[in-house]
Structure formats: C-alpha cells, structure tokens
XYZ file of C-alpha atoms in Angstrom:
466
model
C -85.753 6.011 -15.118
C -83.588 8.611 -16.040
C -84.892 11.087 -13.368
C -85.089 8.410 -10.460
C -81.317 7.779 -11.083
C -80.308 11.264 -11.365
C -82.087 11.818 -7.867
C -80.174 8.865 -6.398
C -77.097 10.414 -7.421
C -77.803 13.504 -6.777
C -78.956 12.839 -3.101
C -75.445 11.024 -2.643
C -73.402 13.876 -4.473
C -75.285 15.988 -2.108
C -73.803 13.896 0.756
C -70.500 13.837 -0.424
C -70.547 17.968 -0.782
C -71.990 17.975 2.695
C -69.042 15.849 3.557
C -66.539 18.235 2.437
C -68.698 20.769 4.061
C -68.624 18.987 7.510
C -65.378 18.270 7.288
C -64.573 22.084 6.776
C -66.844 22.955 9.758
C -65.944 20.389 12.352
C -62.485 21.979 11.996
C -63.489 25.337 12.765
C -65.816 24.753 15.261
C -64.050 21.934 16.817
C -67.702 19.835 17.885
C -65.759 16.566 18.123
C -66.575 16.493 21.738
C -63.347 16.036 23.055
C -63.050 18.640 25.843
C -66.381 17.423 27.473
C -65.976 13.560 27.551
C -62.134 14.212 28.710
C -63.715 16.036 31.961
C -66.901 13.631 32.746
C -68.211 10.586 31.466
C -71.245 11.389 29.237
C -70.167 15.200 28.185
C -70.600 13.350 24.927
C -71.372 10.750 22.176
C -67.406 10.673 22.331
C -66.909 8.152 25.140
C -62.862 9.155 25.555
C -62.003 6.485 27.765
C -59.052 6.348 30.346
C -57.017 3.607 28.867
C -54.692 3.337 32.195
C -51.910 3.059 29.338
C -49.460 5.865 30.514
C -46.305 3.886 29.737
C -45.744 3.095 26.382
C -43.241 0.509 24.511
C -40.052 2.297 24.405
C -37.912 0.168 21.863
C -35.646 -1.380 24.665
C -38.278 -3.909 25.670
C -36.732 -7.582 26.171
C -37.814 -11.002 26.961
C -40.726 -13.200 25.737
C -44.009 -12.125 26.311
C -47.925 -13.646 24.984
C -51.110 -11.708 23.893
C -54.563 -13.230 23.221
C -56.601 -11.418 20.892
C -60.377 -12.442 21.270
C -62.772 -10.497 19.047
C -65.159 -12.921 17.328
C -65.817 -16.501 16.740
C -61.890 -17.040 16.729
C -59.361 -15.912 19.072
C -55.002 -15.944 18.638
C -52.558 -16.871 21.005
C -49.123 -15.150 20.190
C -46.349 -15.260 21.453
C -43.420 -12.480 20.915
C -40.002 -12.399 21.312
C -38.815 -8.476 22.020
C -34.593 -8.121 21.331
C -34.631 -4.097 22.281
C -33.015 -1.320 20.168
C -30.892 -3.281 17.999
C -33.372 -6.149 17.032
C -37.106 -4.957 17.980
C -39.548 -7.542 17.278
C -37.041 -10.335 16.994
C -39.527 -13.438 16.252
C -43.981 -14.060 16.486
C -45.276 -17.231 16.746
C -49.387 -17.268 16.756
C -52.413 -19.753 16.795
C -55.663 -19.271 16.063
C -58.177 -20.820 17.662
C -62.155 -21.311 16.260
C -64.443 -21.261 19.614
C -67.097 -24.004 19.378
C -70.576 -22.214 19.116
C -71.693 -23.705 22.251
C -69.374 -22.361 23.965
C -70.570 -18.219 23.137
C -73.878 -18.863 24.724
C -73.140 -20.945 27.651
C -71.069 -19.846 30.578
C -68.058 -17.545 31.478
C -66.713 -20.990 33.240
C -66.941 -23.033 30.309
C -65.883 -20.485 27.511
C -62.622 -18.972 29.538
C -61.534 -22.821 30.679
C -61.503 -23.339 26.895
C -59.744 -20.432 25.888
C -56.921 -21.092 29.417
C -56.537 -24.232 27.913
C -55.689 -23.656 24.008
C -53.141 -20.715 26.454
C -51.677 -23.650 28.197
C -51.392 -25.827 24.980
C -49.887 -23.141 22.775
C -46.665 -22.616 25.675
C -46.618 -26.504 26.100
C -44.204 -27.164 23.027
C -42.093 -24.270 23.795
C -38.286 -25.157 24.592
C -36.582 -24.874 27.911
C -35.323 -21.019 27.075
C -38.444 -20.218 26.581
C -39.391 -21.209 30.063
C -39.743 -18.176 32.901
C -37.448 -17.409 35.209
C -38.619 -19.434 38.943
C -40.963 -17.482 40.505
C -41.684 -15.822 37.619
C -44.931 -15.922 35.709
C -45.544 -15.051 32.003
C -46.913 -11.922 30.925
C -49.953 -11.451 28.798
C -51.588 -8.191 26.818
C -54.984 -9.675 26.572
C -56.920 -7.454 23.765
C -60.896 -7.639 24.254
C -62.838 -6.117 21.177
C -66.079 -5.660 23.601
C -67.694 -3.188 25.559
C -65.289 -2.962 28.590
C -65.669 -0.322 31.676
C -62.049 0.048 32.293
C -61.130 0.022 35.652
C -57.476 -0.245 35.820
C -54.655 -1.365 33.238
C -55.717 -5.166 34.289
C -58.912 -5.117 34.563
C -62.120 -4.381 33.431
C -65.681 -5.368 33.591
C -68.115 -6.211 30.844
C -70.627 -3.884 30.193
C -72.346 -6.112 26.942
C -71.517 -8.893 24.641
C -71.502 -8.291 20.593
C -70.795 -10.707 17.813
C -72.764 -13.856 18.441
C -71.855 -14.158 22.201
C -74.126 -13.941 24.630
C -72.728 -15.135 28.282
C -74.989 -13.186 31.259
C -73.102 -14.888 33.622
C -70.242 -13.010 32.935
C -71.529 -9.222 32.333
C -70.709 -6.603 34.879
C -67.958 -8.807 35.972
C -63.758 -8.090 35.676
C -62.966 -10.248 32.339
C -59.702 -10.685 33.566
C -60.232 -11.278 36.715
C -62.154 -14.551 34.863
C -59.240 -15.296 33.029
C -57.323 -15.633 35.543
C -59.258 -18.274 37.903
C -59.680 -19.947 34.416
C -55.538 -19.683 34.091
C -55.014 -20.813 37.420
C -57.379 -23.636 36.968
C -55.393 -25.508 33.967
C -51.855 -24.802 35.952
C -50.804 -22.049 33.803
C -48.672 -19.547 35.180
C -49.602 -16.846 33.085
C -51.064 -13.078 34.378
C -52.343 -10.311 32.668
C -50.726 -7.384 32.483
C -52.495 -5.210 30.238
C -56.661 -5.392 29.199
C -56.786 -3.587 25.832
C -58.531 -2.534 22.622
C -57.169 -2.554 19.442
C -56.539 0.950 18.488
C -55.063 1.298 22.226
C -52.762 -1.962 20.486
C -51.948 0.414 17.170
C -50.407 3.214 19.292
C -48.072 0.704 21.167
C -47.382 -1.270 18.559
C -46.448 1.927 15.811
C -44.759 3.469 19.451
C -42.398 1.104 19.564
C -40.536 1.747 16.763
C -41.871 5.425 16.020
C -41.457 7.687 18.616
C -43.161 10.525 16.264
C -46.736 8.674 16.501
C -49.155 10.281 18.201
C -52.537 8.436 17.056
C -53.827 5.313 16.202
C -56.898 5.014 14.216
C -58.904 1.452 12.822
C -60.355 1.657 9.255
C -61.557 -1.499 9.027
C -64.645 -4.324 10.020
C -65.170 -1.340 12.185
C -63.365 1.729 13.280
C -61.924 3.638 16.245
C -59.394 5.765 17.248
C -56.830 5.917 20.471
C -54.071 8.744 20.910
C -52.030 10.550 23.358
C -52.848 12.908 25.775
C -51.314 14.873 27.997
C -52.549 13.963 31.543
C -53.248 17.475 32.856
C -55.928 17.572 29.955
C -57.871 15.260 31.649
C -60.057 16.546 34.146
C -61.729 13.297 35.047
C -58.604 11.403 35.846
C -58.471 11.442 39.471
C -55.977 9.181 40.211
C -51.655 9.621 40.629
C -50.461 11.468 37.888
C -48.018 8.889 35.684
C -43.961 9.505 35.447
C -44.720 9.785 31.932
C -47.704 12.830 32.067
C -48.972 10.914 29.404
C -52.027 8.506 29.112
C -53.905 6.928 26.021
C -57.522 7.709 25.204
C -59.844 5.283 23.776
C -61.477 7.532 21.709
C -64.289 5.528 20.730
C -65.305 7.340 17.897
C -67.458 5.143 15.632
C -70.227 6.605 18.150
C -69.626 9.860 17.381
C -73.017 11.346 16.056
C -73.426 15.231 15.017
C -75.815 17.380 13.252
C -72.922 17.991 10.999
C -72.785 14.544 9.284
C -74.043 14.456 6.328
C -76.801 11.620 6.370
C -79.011 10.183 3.722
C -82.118 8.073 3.884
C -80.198 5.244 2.859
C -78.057 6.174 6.120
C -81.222 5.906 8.115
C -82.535 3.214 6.624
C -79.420 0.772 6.959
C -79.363 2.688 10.485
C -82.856 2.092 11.181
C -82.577 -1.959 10.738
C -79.252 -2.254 12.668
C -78.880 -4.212 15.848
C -77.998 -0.660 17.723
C -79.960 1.800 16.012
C -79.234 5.368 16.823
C -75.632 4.314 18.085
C -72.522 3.949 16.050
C -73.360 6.315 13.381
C -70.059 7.795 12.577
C -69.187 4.280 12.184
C -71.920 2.951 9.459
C -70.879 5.834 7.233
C -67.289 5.556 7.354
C -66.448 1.812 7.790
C -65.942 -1.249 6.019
C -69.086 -3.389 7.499
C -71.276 -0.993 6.050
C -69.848 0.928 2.632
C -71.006 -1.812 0.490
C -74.420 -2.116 1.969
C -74.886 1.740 1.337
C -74.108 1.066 -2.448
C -76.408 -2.208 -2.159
C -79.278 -0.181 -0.955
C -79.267 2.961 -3.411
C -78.990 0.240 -6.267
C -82.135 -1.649 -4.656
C -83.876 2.097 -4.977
C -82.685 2.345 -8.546
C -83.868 -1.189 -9.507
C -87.234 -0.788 -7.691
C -88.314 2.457 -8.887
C -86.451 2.998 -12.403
C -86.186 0.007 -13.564
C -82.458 0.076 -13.568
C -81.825 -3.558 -13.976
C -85.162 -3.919 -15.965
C -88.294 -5.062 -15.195
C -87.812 -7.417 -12.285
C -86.275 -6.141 -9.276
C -83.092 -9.057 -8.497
C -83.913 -10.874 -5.569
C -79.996 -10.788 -4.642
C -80.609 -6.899 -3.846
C -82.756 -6.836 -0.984
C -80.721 -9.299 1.027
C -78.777 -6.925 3.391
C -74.746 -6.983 3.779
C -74.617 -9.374 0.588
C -72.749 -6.584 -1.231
C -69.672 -6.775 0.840
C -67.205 -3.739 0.991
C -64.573 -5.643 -0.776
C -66.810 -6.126 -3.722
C -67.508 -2.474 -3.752
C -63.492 -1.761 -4.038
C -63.097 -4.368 -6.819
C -65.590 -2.715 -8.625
C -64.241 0.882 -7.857
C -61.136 -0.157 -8.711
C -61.555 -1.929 -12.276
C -59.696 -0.136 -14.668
C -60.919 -2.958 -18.046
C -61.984 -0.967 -21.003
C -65.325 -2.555 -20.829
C -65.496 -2.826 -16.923
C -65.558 -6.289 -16.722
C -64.903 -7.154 -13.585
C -68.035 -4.395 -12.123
C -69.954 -6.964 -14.784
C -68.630 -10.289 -12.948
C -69.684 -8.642 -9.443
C -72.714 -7.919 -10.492
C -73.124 -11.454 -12.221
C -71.404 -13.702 -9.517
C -73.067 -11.455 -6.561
C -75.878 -9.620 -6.966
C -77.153 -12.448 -9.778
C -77.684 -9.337 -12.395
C -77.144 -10.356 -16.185
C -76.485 -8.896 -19.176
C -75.462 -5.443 -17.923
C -74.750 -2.441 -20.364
C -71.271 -0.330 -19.532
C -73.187 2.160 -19.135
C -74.826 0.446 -16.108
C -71.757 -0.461 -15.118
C -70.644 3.394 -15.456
C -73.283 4.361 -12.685
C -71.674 1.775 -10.465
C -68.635 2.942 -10.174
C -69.299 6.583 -10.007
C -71.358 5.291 -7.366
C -68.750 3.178 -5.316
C -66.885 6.489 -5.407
C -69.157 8.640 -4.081
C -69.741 6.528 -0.858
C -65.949 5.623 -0.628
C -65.214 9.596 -0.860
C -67.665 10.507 1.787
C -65.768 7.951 4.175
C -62.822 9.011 2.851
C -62.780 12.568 3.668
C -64.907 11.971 6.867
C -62.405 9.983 8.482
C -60.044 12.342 7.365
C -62.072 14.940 9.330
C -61.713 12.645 12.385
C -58.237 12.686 12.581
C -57.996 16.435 11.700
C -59.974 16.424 15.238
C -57.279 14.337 16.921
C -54.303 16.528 15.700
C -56.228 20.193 16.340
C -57.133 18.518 19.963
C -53.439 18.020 20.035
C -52.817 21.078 18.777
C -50.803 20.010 15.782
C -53.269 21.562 13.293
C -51.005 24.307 13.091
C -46.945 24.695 12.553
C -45.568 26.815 15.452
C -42.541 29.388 14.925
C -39.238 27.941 16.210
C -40.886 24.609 16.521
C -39.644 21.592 14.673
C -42.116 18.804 15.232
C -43.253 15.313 13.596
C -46.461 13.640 14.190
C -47.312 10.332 13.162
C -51.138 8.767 12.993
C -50.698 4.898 12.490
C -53.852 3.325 10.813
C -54.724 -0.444 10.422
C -57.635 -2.096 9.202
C -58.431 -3.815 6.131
C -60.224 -0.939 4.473
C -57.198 1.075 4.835
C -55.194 -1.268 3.594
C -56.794 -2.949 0.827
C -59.205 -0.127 -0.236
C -56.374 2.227 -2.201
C -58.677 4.689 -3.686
C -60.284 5.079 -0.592
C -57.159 5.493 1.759
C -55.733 8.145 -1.311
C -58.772 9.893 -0.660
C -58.303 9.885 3.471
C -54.951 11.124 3.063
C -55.651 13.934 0.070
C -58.005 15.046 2.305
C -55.919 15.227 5.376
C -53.504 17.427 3.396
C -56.323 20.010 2.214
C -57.604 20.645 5.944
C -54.537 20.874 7.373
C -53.139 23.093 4.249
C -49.681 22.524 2.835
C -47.278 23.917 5.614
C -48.929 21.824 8.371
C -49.088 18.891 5.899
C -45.675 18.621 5.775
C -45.251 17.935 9.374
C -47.581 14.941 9.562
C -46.985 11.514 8.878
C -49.309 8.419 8.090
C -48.085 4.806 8.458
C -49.802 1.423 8.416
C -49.176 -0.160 11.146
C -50.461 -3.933 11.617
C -51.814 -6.365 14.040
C -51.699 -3.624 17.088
C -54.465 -6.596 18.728
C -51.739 -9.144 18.624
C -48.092 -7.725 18.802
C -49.276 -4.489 20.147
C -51.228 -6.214 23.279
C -47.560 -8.204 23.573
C -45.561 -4.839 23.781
C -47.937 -3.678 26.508
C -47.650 -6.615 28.281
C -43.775 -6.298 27.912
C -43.855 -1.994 28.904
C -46.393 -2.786 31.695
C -44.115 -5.856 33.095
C -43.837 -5.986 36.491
C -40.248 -7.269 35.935
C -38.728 -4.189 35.038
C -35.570 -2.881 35.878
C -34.833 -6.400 37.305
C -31.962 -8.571 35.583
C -32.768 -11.678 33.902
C -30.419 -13.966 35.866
C-alpha cells in the first residue's frame, strides 16, 4: 500500500516540479504562441482572436444601456445605468432567466424568440426616464460563451454549440444577426452593439475604472484570457487601423497545449474520456471543472490498487466530476486539529467511512499538489501576457503600472490557490518587476462589462441627450 501511494504522490510531486520547471522555461523561451497566431489564423494552438474591441470604456460613459449574458441553461438580462467620472456604475438591475430544455435542441427561431421576449419583458416595467430618446433604440453588449468566428464588433457566426445545446439550424450563421430578427419580431427596439466573450467583458469592465489594466484572465468553470495589444502587432488585421492603435485579443488560452506542460496519466486519462479530447488541455489542468476530478481519480488509483480506503474500492469514486473543485478547496482549506471537515467530504461525498487522519493527511497534501500545479501554471500564463507586452521587465526612466484583472470562482473562492497564482507571479517576474504589477478581481465582466461595451461602442456618441 505504502509503495502504491508513495508512487501516486510521487508522480504528482513530479508534476508539480515540472510545473515550476515549465513555468521557468516558457518564460525564457517564450513558446506561448503568441507571435504566430497574431500574424495568421492557425500559427498555433493559441487561437488569438481579433476581438474588433479597439475602443474601450473610458469612465465618462453615460446613459442606460442592457447586456444579455447567455452561457448555459440560464441566461441574464441586465440593465446598467453609467453616471461618468463622478458616479461610474451608478445602479444594475438583472434577471435571470432558466431556458426550457426544449428549447436547446430545437430551433434558432424558437430559442432566440424566447430569449427576445424575456428582453422585451425585462424593459416593460421600466419608468418613462428610462425610455430612449425617439428614434433612438437601446443598446445591448450581448456576451456569447460559445465558439464564435468573429466577424466584426456585432457580429459573429457560430462555429459549434457546447453545454447541452444543440441547434444545427443555427451554426455557421451571424448569432446576432438572429437576435435581431428575433428582437424585431416581439417589437423591441433594442440592437446590438457589441458580440463578446467574457474575458473580452473583464478588460472593459476592470478598464473602466482602471486605466492601469492591461489583461483580463477567467479562473473559473473554465478559463481564458483577453488583453491589449497594440494594433501594429498584429499582422493579420487587415482592416483600418483604430483611433485608439489598440485592439483586444481573445486569447483563448485554455487550448493552449505544449510539450512543456507537465502531464500525468491521470491528465490523459480525464483527457482521454472528455467530450473534446486532445483540445483544451491547458484548461483541464488549470481550471475549476476539472481540479477536483484530478484528485478524484489519483484517489480511485490509491483505493484500487493499495487498498487505501480498505478492501472494497467505494463505488462513489469511479463516478467522474462527483468530486467537485469546491470540495477539493474545503478540504485544502480545513485547518480542524483532527481534519474534520476532509472527514465530512469524504463521508457526505465520496460515501468513505471511518477515515484515519492520517488518510485524511494524504488528502490534503494531495489537494495541494494539484491546486499548486494550477496555481503556478496560470501564473506562467500571465507571465506570457506581460513578457508579450513587454512588461516582464522594468525599463530605466520608465514609470509604469500594469494591472491583470481576474474573475472566476476559483479565483475567488479558492484562497490557497489564488495565493499560490500570485506568489508565483512575483518569483518569475523577480522583485523589481513585481512591484510594478497589479492584480485585482474584477466581477461579472459577462454582465456589466458587455453593458460598458455596449455603452463605449454606442453609436450615440458625441451626440447630446436632448
């Protein structure tokens, strides 16, 4: 027993050094890819897609403007009331909305009708003030958590459905340009003004009141990153260059794959029987859909072949994902002389009994090493953003600030893990450059940050309210 749980450990301590390790070389040898997806689609597993955001929230945005955040089996209507400078983000007001399960495997008609009409309900109680100007319409960010081929800031088409839907009707066609007839169709004057994704939503939404951020990154469900570039970087933009010389990359980076990465067989594995194998790998090591499965599966190896939990494996363990990631941090994070809450886990989740501490010991230490792996992994991502940047570095005669802002329930719930991220951070970038970078939650970029776009991307601007 002894020896089979040693190796288990030991193959995952091996991971973690190799994390450290990969870290350490992805910033010297820079393989994040960047340079070759930011000059053609495909140079890389790095998709670095052309956002068309190249104005961002400035801070004196003003009015009343919506967002719709679909993502899943629910969707949210907001609404957001912008009172510039002096006031920012002066009042939100949000529904969400469950979509019957009909309607995900039917037809684009049927599903966007649905969704135009909850729109058109939500804006039906508002008061008169809240009523556009005549001739005006309302302005929406609409932020759409699936594969999108952007093709402008307002449009997009739909290169495949995720997450239970599965509308053909609808694929390779401009989702807004659906939304629209489906607007137009219940009476709603409403138009979209900005298609986005959610880490496109954390830039604007951290922007707005942070003119130091440079980044946005998810750690949560799932995770991806967006940031600023400067438009003469990118060699496969071929349209007019913006005022601003600036334009957002969807980084995409939960697909970024490397010989680098330090992967186990329980990587594979979990890999192996995924809906995408092969794709989204930096993702299923660093994110919260998949940390507590990784710990699920090397206990299921330590059950079946050293008898960790005795003499009967627990049925509990071989059903995938039922060790969720926020089990994992409660159990990482119990700090009970006898570890009773790891016991209760185990107990209430897995169905395991009558567990030693010293079982419970192993647990932990083995929570930590797949949380530290992620940790300083992600860490390693966003050392690629700022060295991109070139903001690795501090520059004689230059006094700069740059600010990543990171959402996403493992961020912000998992605290040894996000300690970890940001320790990390500090060692590769040393302790002069440290001091000239920032980190700051910033939340709900998919609701309020798809409202801010809508409001920077208006095409009322510059023209008086009266």
């Amino acid at each position: 027993m002894a020896k089979i749980i040693l190796g288990s450990a030991a193959a995952l301590t091996a991971a973690l050094a190799a994390a450290a390790v990969a870290g350490h070389h992805l910033k010297v040898s820079g393989k994040w890819g960047h340079a070759e997806s930011l000059a053609s689609d495909g140079g890389s597993k790095l998709k670095m897609l052309i956002s068309y955001v190249d104005n961002l929230p400035s801070g004196d945005e003003k009015g009343l403007f919506y967002a719709l955040d679909l993502g899943g089996t629910n969707f949210r209507a907001l609404r957001v009331e912008l009172g510039g400078k002096e006031k920012g983000v002066v009042n939100v007001d949000s529904e969400e909305v469950s979509i019957p399960p009909h309607l995900m495997t039917g037809s684009s008609h049927d599903l966007f009708d649905f969704i135009a009409t909850s729109l058109a309900k939500f804006v039906s109680s508002e008061p008169e003030e809240f009523r556009p100007l005549p001739g005006r319409k309302r302005e929406l960010g609409f932020t759409f958590s699936f594969p999108v081929r952007q093709t402008s800031i307002s449009s997009g088409t739909l290169i495949k459905w995720s997450k239970g839907f599965s509308i053909e009707d609808v694929v390779g066609e401009d989702i807004v340009g659906e939304l629209t007839k489906s607007l137009e169709r219940v009476g709603l004057d409403m138009c979209v003004t900005a298609l986005i994704n959610d880490a496109v939503g954390t830039v604007a939404k951290a922007r707005f009141s942070n003119k130091d951020v440079i980044a946005g990154v998810i750690l949560g469900t799932g995770t991806n990153a967006a940031y600023i570039e400067n438009v003469n970087a990118i060699p496969k933009w071929h349209g007019l260059l913006p005022k601003s010389g600036e334009m957002v990359i969807n980084m995409e980076w939960g697909n970024f794959c490397s010989s680098d990465l330090p992967l186990t067989e329980y990587d594979r594995a979990l890999d192996e029987a995924s809906l995408n194998p092969g794709e989204q790998i930096f993702e299923k090591i660093i994110s919260g859909m998949y940390l507590g499965d990784i710990v699920r599966r090397v206990l299921l190896k330590m059950a079946e072949k050293a008898d960790f939990f005795g003499d009967i494996v627990p049925d509990k363990l071989r059903i995938p994902f039922i060790l969720r990631t926020p089990d994992m941090s409660a159990m990482h994070h119990d700090t009970s002389s006898d570890l009773r809450v790891v016991g209760k886990k185990l107990r209430d989740v897995l169905e395991i009994e009558n567990t030693s501490l010293k079982m419970r010991k192993i647990v932990v230490e083995l929570c930590d090493i797949v949380s530290v792996r992620g940790a300083r992994l992600a860490a390693a991502g966003i050392f690629g953003i700022l060295r991109k940047l070139g903001r690795d570095t501090v520059k004689a005669g230059e006094e700069q600030k740059s600010v990543i802002a990171l959402d996403g329930g493992l961020f912000e719930h998992y605290m040894k893990f996000r300690t970890c991220m940001e320790n990390t951070l500090k060692e590769l970038l040393g302790d002069e450059a440290a001091e000239t970078i920032g980190v700051e939650h910033s939340n709900d970029g998919s609701g309020i940050g798809a409202a801010l776009l809508a409001a920077s991307q208006s095409q009322y601007l510059g023209v008086e309210n009266s």
